[in-house]
XYZ file of C-alpha atoms in Angstrom:
431
model
C -70.649 -16.632 4.404
C -68.539 -18.898 6.637
C -70.578 -21.739 8.203
C -70.322 -22.479 11.920
C -69.737 -26.188 11.241
C -68.369 -28.038 8.236
C -70.589 -30.489 6.326
C -69.527 -34.080 6.977
C -70.241 -37.567 5.608
C -71.940 -36.239 2.458
C -74.014 -38.574 0.285
C -73.360 -36.766 -2.990
C -72.416 -33.545 -4.797
C -73.988 -32.451 -8.076
C -74.394 -29.338 -10.202
C -72.430 -26.660 -12.051
C -70.272 -23.865 -10.674
C -67.945 -21.233 -12.091
C -64.939 -20.863 -9.811
C -63.569 -17.322 -9.277
C -61.039 -15.773 -11.646
C -57.468 -17.006 -11.684
C -55.424 -15.520 -8.851
C -52.105 -15.393 -10.721
C -53.639 -13.759 -13.798
C -55.654 -11.277 -11.713
C -52.514 -10.084 -9.891
C -50.566 -9.693 -13.113
C -53.392 -7.906 -14.955
C -53.281 -5.073 -12.406
C -49.487 -4.906 -12.471
C -49.225 -4.811 -16.262
C -52.194 -2.449 -16.575
C -50.454 -0.113 -14.125
C -47.148 0.011 -16.049
C -48.744 0.118 -19.522
C -49.876 3.273 -21.312
C -53.630 3.685 -21.716
C -56.721 1.927 -20.427
C -56.801 -1.721 -19.397
C -60.126 -3.404 -18.644
C -60.068 -6.668 -16.693
C -63.193 -8.831 -16.410
C -63.799 -11.773 -14.061
C -61.125 -10.362 -11.733
C -60.653 -12.347 -8.519
C -62.066 -10.381 -5.585
C -59.925 -12.256 -3.058
C -57.977 -10.386 -0.386
C -54.602 -11.040 -2.047
C -55.593 -9.472 -5.367
C -57.264 -6.540 -3.626
C -53.928 -5.957 -1.846
C -52.291 -5.604 -5.264
C -54.873 -2.986 -6.297
C -54.343 -1.085 -3.030
C -50.561 -1.016 -3.512
C -50.750 0.348 -7.059
C -53.245 2.992 -6.036
C -50.624 4.156 -3.523
C -48.199 4.381 -6.449
C -50.518 6.914 -8.093
C -52.350 4.603 -10.506
C -56.056 5.271 -11.142
C -57.899 1.973 -10.664
C -61.695 1.675 -10.654
C -63.525 -1.432 -9.531
C -67.142 -2.382 -10.271
C -67.800 -5.890 -8.987
C -65.304 -8.169 -10.726
C -64.600 -5.640 -13.489
C -61.434 -3.589 -12.937
C -60.412 -0.590 -15.057
C -56.816 0.626 -14.859
C -55.661 3.944 -16.362
C -51.958 3.331 -16.855
C -49.449 6.132 -17.455
C -46.571 3.823 -18.331
C -43.695 2.718 -16.127
C -42.629 6.374 -15.689
C -46.115 7.236 -14.433
C -45.585 5.380 -11.152
C -45.104 7.817 -8.273
C -43.253 7.566 -4.995
C -45.745 6.312 -2.362
C -46.427 8.540 0.621
C -47.123 5.497 2.779
C -45.833 1.962 3.307
C -47.049 -0.575 0.721
C -48.869 -3.340 2.620
C -49.237 -6.579 0.635
C -51.306 -8.351 3.305
C -50.926 -12.134 2.863
C -49.823 -11.977 -0.768
C -46.432 -13.441 -1.636
C -47.139 -12.835 -5.331
C -47.695 -9.124 -4.726
C -44.510 -8.512 -2.753
C -42.184 -10.616 -4.893
C -43.376 -9.338 -8.275
C -43.600 -5.713 -7.114
C -39.943 -5.803 -6.084
C -39.022 -6.272 -9.742
C -41.084 -3.226 -10.704
C -40.028 -0.973 -7.827
C -36.323 -1.809 -8.204
C -36.184 0.190 -11.440
C -38.250 3.210 -10.346
C -36.402 6.380 -9.281
C -37.854 6.583 -5.780
C -37.911 4.959 -2.360
C -40.625 2.534 -1.225
C -41.169 0.190 1.715
C -42.962 -3.163 1.511
C -44.558 -5.001 4.438
C -47.111 -7.778 4.889
C -48.832 -9.840 7.546
C -47.257 -12.316 9.988
C -47.079 -15.018 7.322
C -45.270 -12.746 4.856
C -42.825 -11.726 7.618
C -41.656 -15.373 7.783
C -41.330 -15.984 4.040
C -37.841 -15.838 2.469
C -37.210 -12.899 0.158
C -33.496 -13.382 -0.620
C -34.496 -15.644 -3.513
C -35.777 -12.422 -5.165
C -33.561 -9.723 -3.660
C -30.308 -11.570 -4.455
C -30.877 -11.960 -8.213
C -32.338 -8.445 -8.434
C -29.082 -7.140 -6.968
C -27.335 -8.501 -10.095
C -29.380 -5.938 -12.060
C -28.176 -3.174 -9.724
C -31.229 -3.172 -7.438
C -30.814 -1.809 -3.907
C -33.156 -3.655 -1.530
C -32.628 -3.881 2.219
C -34.580 -5.724 4.893
C -34.341 -7.661 8.113
C -31.465 -10.146 8.251
C -29.692 -8.750 5.186
C -32.798 -8.600 3.046
C -34.125 -12.025 3.959
C -37.355 -10.794 5.587
C -39.786 -7.854 5.578
C -40.034 -4.939 6.020
C -38.152 -4.351 2.766
C -36.807 -0.981 1.699
C -36.417 -0.513 -2.072
C -34.187 2.314 -3.329
C -35.099 2.298 -7.000
C -32.788 3.346 -9.812
C -31.299 2.401 -13.190
C -30.992 -1.332 -13.852
C -28.768 -3.252 -16.260
C -29.800 -6.502 -17.919
C -28.323 -9.672 -16.451
C -28.243 -13.423 -16.957
C -29.528 -15.558 -14.107
C -30.080 -19.278 -13.656
C -32.799 -19.967 -11.087
C -31.640 -22.467 -8.425
C -35.264 -23.531 -7.851
C -38.272 -23.466 -10.163
C -40.278 -20.406 -9.103
C -42.746 -18.468 -11.253
C -42.682 -15.625 -8.721
C -38.906 -15.154 -8.938
C -38.953 -15.480 -12.736
C -41.753 -12.910 -13.017
C -40.014 -10.433 -10.711
C -36.878 -10.641 -12.870
C -38.936 -10.160 -16.054
C -40.426 -6.963 -14.597
C -36.897 -5.793 -13.827
C -35.767 -6.823 -17.307
C -38.480 -4.683 -18.914
C -36.814 -1.635 -17.334
C -33.162 -2.659 -17.624
C -30.687 -1.596 -20.272
C -29.757 -4.410 -22.643
C -31.040 -7.970 -22.562
C -32.049 -10.117 -19.611
C -31.704 -13.903 -19.794
C -33.435 -16.185 -17.279
C -32.868 -19.938 -17.184
C -35.328 -22.150 -15.300
C -34.465 -25.622 -13.976
C -38.013 -26.680 -14.873
C -40.783 -24.854 -16.717
C -43.073 -22.864 -14.400
C -46.387 -21.117 -15.012
C -45.993 -18.698 -17.918
C -48.746 -16.145 -17.266
C -46.204 -13.308 -17.137
C -44.725 -14.149 -20.551
C -48.178 -14.451 -22.091
C -49.267 -11.147 -20.594
C -46.195 -9.272 -21.832
C -47.285 -10.263 -25.345
C -50.922 -9.331 -24.645
C -49.764 -5.810 -23.758
C -47.763 -5.552 -26.993
C -44.357 -6.438 -25.597
C -41.790 -8.953 -26.773
C -40.387 -11.885 -24.838
C -38.730 -14.995 -26.226
C -38.933 -18.474 -24.704
C -36.846 -21.406 -25.888
C -37.189 -24.451 -23.672
C -36.155 -23.344 -20.198
C -34.526 -20.078 -21.369
C -36.425 -16.770 -21.442
C -35.037 -13.564 -23.004
C -36.379 -10.039 -22.722
C -35.062 -6.641 -23.838
C -35.426 -3.521 -21.729
C -36.954 -0.196 -22.693
C -40.192 -1.650 -24.063
C -43.435 0.334 -23.978
C -46.566 -1.647 -23.131
C -50.064 -0.634 -24.224
C -53.313 -1.074 -22.279
C -55.610 -3.878 -23.411
C -58.623 -5.999 -22.441
C -58.174 -9.135 -20.347
C -60.774 -11.748 -19.460
C -59.572 -13.819 -16.532
C -60.488 -17.535 -16.756
C -61.492 -19.474 -13.656
C -58.633 -20.457 -11.358
C -57.657 -24.106 -11.808
C -56.069 -24.051 -8.341
C -59.493 -23.190 -6.896
C -61.230 -25.683 -9.187
C -58.893 -28.393 -7.848
C -60.798 -28.558 -4.560
C -64.063 -29.336 -6.331
C -62.333 -31.750 -8.709
C -61.146 -33.627 -5.626
C -64.535 -33.424 -3.915
C -66.290 -34.743 -7.021
C -63.848 -37.656 -7.245
C -64.040 -38.804 -3.604
C -67.551 -37.952 -2.370
C -69.923 -40.835 -3.273
C -72.598 -40.337 -5.975
C -71.114 -37.093 -7.289
C -70.988 -35.325 -10.650
C -69.726 -31.716 -10.833
C -69.234 -29.507 -13.890
C -66.768 -26.641 -13.486
C -67.287 -23.868 -16.049
C -64.642 -21.641 -17.679
C -61.580 -23.104 -15.941
C -58.124 -21.961 -17.075
C -56.304 -24.736 -18.949
C -52.864 -23.181 -19.309
C -50.517 -26.175 -19.888
C -48.153 -24.909 -17.172
C -50.998 -25.221 -14.643
C -52.813 -28.453 -15.568
C -50.697 -30.829 -13.499
C -53.707 -31.507 -11.249
C -55.636 -32.856 -14.251
C -52.746 -35.134 -15.204
C -52.520 -36.478 -11.648
C -56.255 -37.191 -11.556
C -55.924 -39.027 -14.879
C -52.909 -40.987 -13.538
C -55.003 -41.979 -10.528
C -57.825 -43.225 -12.762
C -60.340 -40.423 -12.141
C -63.526 -40.200 -14.183
C -62.816 -36.758 -15.661
C -63.662 -35.117 -19.004
C -62.622 -31.773 -20.504
C -64.348 -29.567 -23.092
C -61.844 -26.885 -24.224
C -63.099 -23.551 -25.577
C -62.029 -22.563 -29.089
C -61.920 -18.787 -28.570
C -58.317 -17.943 -29.428
C -57.713 -16.362 -26.032
C -54.176 -15.790 -24.729
C -55.097 -18.078 -21.833
C -56.819 -21.366 -22.811
C -59.952 -22.354 -20.874
C -62.768 -24.891 -20.895
C -65.302 -26.856 -18.867
C -64.279 -29.818 -16.701
C -66.645 -32.548 -15.481
C -65.638 -34.845 -12.614
C -67.522 -37.877 -11.308
C -67.034 -40.171 -8.310
C -63.987 -42.284 -9.107
C -62.124 -45.409 -8.025
C -58.640 -43.947 -7.523
C -55.291 -45.689 -7.346
C -51.995 -44.512 -5.818
C -49.290 -42.935 -7.952
C -45.878 -41.216 -7.857
C -45.757 -37.438 -8.353
C -42.309 -35.960 -8.968
C -39.928 -34.017 -11.180
C -41.148 -31.633 -13.877
C -44.775 -32.190 -12.854
C -44.275 -30.534 -9.444
C -44.039 -26.851 -10.555
C -47.253 -27.363 -12.558
C -49.263 -28.326 -9.465
C -47.344 -26.878 -6.508
C -50.466 -25.156 -5.106
C -52.567 -28.299 -5.546
C -50.384 -30.675 -3.519
C -52.440 -30.273 -0.299
C -55.621 -31.413 -2.064
C -53.722 -34.157 -3.940
C -52.618 -35.482 -0.537
C -56.281 -35.764 0.431
C -57.093 -37.535 -2.856
C -54.310 -40.011 -2.058
C -55.915 -40.923 1.280
C -58.891 -42.260 -0.725
C -56.855 -44.076 -3.386
C -55.971 -47.766 -3.323
C -52.285 -48.273 -2.556
C -49.468 -45.843 -1.880
C -48.936 -42.349 -3.274
C -45.487 -40.747 -3.114
C -44.925 -36.994 -3.603
C -41.273 -35.990 -4.234
C -39.257 -32.903 -5.254
C -41.686 -30.560 -3.497
C -39.287 -28.676 -1.173
C -40.896 -25.440 -2.404
C -43.921 -26.287 -0.223
C -41.872 -25.403 2.837
C -41.841 -21.690 1.946
C -45.495 -21.140 1.058
C -48.064 -19.497 3.379
C -47.128 -22.268 5.811
C -44.684 -25.158 5.632
C -47.284 -27.059 3.632
C -45.544 -30.425 3.916
C -45.613 -30.447 7.709
C -49.015 -28.748 7.952
C -50.780 -31.127 5.549
C -49.324 -34.177 7.325
C -50.186 -32.840 10.784
C -53.781 -31.869 9.987
C -54.752 -34.911 7.891
C -53.229 -37.199 10.539
C -55.654 -35.711 13.061
C -58.521 -37.014 10.890
C -57.068 -40.523 10.652
C -55.024 -40.374 7.431
C -51.944 -42.607 7.073
C -49.533 -39.910 5.901
C -45.825 -39.312 6.570
C -43.640 -36.297 5.818
C -40.355 -36.683 3.941
C -37.587 -34.135 3.266
C -39.103 -33.157 -0.084
C -42.693 -34.336 0.087
C -44.856 -37.009 1.670
C -45.958 -40.634 1.502
C -49.683 -41.412 1.777
C -51.168 -44.875 2.200
C -54.793 -45.413 1.193
C -57.555 -45.998 1.580
C -58.145 -44.318 4.926
C -61.494 -43.910 6.625
C -61.413 -40.333 7.908
C -62.966 -39.535 11.268
C -63.855 -36.303 13.025
C -61.522 -33.959 14.845
C -60.379 -30.399 15.374
C -58.094 -29.061 12.650
C -56.691 -25.686 11.570
C -55.867 -23.924 8.312
C -52.927 -22.249 10.098
C -53.927 -19.142 8.140
C -53.293 -20.895 4.795
C -56.233 -20.671 2.369
C -55.369 -23.853 0.484
C -54.990 -25.895 3.664
C -58.379 -24.549 4.806
C -60.180 -25.578 1.607
C -58.490 -28.997 1.610
C -59.717 -29.633 5.161
C -63.256 -28.548 4.255
C -63.250 -31.190 1.485
C -61.784 -33.731 3.917
C -64.685 -33.018 6.276
C -67.132 -33.914 3.493
C -65.984 -37.562 3.616
C -65.325 -37.728 7.366
C -67.591 -39.846 9.552
C -67.573 -37.543 12.565
C -67.805 -33.817 13.218
C -64.891 -31.695 11.998
C -64.096 -28.332 13.596
C -61.961 -26.083 11.376
C -60.139 -23.201 13.025
C -59.110 -20.111 10.997
C -61.664 -20.741 8.266
C -61.502 -17.065 7.327
C -58.151 -17.646 5.585
C -60.074 -19.156 2.665
C -61.286 -15.695 1.594
C -57.726 -14.896 0.458
C -58.380 -16.699 -2.840
C -61.980 -17.984 -2.781
C -64.440 -15.767 -0.847
C -67.470 -17.718 -2.148
C -66.024 -21.188 -1.467
C -68.528 -22.282 1.175
C -71.475 -20.840 -0.756
C -70.443 -22.841 -3.837
C -69.898 -25.988 -1.766
C -73.404 -25.692 -0.244
C -74.962 -25.312 -3.714
C -73.616 -28.732 -4.762
C -74.813 -30.772 -1.801
C -77.419 -33.349 -2.780
C -80.331 -33.653 -0.402
C -81.057 -37.304 -1.168
């Protein structure tokens, strides 16, 4: 349920919550289950709009997918079991869906068309279509394949070597899907290590992929086998409550079953750098994806510099880190984050614009932002601009704002965290 007005000037947050399943892992579980042979059962699947778009697309490709609450059962017929869709494949707001699916569809012997919403129509696709063309993929779209709608004429692919110009897990994953179908070996070189859910999942489904530093190798012609996947809680969703627990007075929040994949825990490292009162209890369950409980308490934060190899490990968390920085003593500098410009919105400009409306001292730079703390946030009218992570960040900002905060386009939050406001309400202390 979306509240009419955001809660402001809170006196404390306390309690335990389990954030929804990881968005990246949920997407990939459906994709791998659909191209594997046999039954795949996914539990704690994220029921956000983006992941449901992935299910809808694979159903149109002839895959039998049943959903009971957050349990998803996929009856895969292997890569060759995918069928030519009779309709356009609509990815909604999901950049992950469209970019990763291109790698799958490029090698299938049929024609398909991919579209999305207004946000997707503005997001650059050449970063995927150009390297896929090295494999022999035939993908056309507006402005020479830069924008949707995209037409994919699938066919035989040949393995290729490609060095990514920017660190992008989506591009890497799309090329790995192509590499699974290509003749010979595919070699991908990353400038910096990005989230490795795709590599881990290939192994979970019985495939082989080799990683050595920033180089990933995969051989084509592999057969994957259905399996069981339990999706841990999404650390990118947990980040908003980690921030809230650190900056709302008199707070202590325990987040249960949060994914602790080392390629995703940059937010924890930043909180530790800033002096946050945070503790972690990892699970010892031998899962392919590490997880554990995280407890955060109200903290005296200090400014820091966030740059380099840390950026790909927290790219989705930078909006909420910017808010944390407004409540830290001293200056925080975020660098090397040009990738934020091609997310659901230009997140650099949007974060600066919206937090400035609430009284933050924040300035955009070419590749990031500079934030001076501590700022006393006031009320105002702000907007998510249709970006779920901007929306959740502004809801947390409202919690420490002195005046009323009106948030436009709150509904965008349901893309990744449909129960966000319900969980927030459950933590509010009455005293």
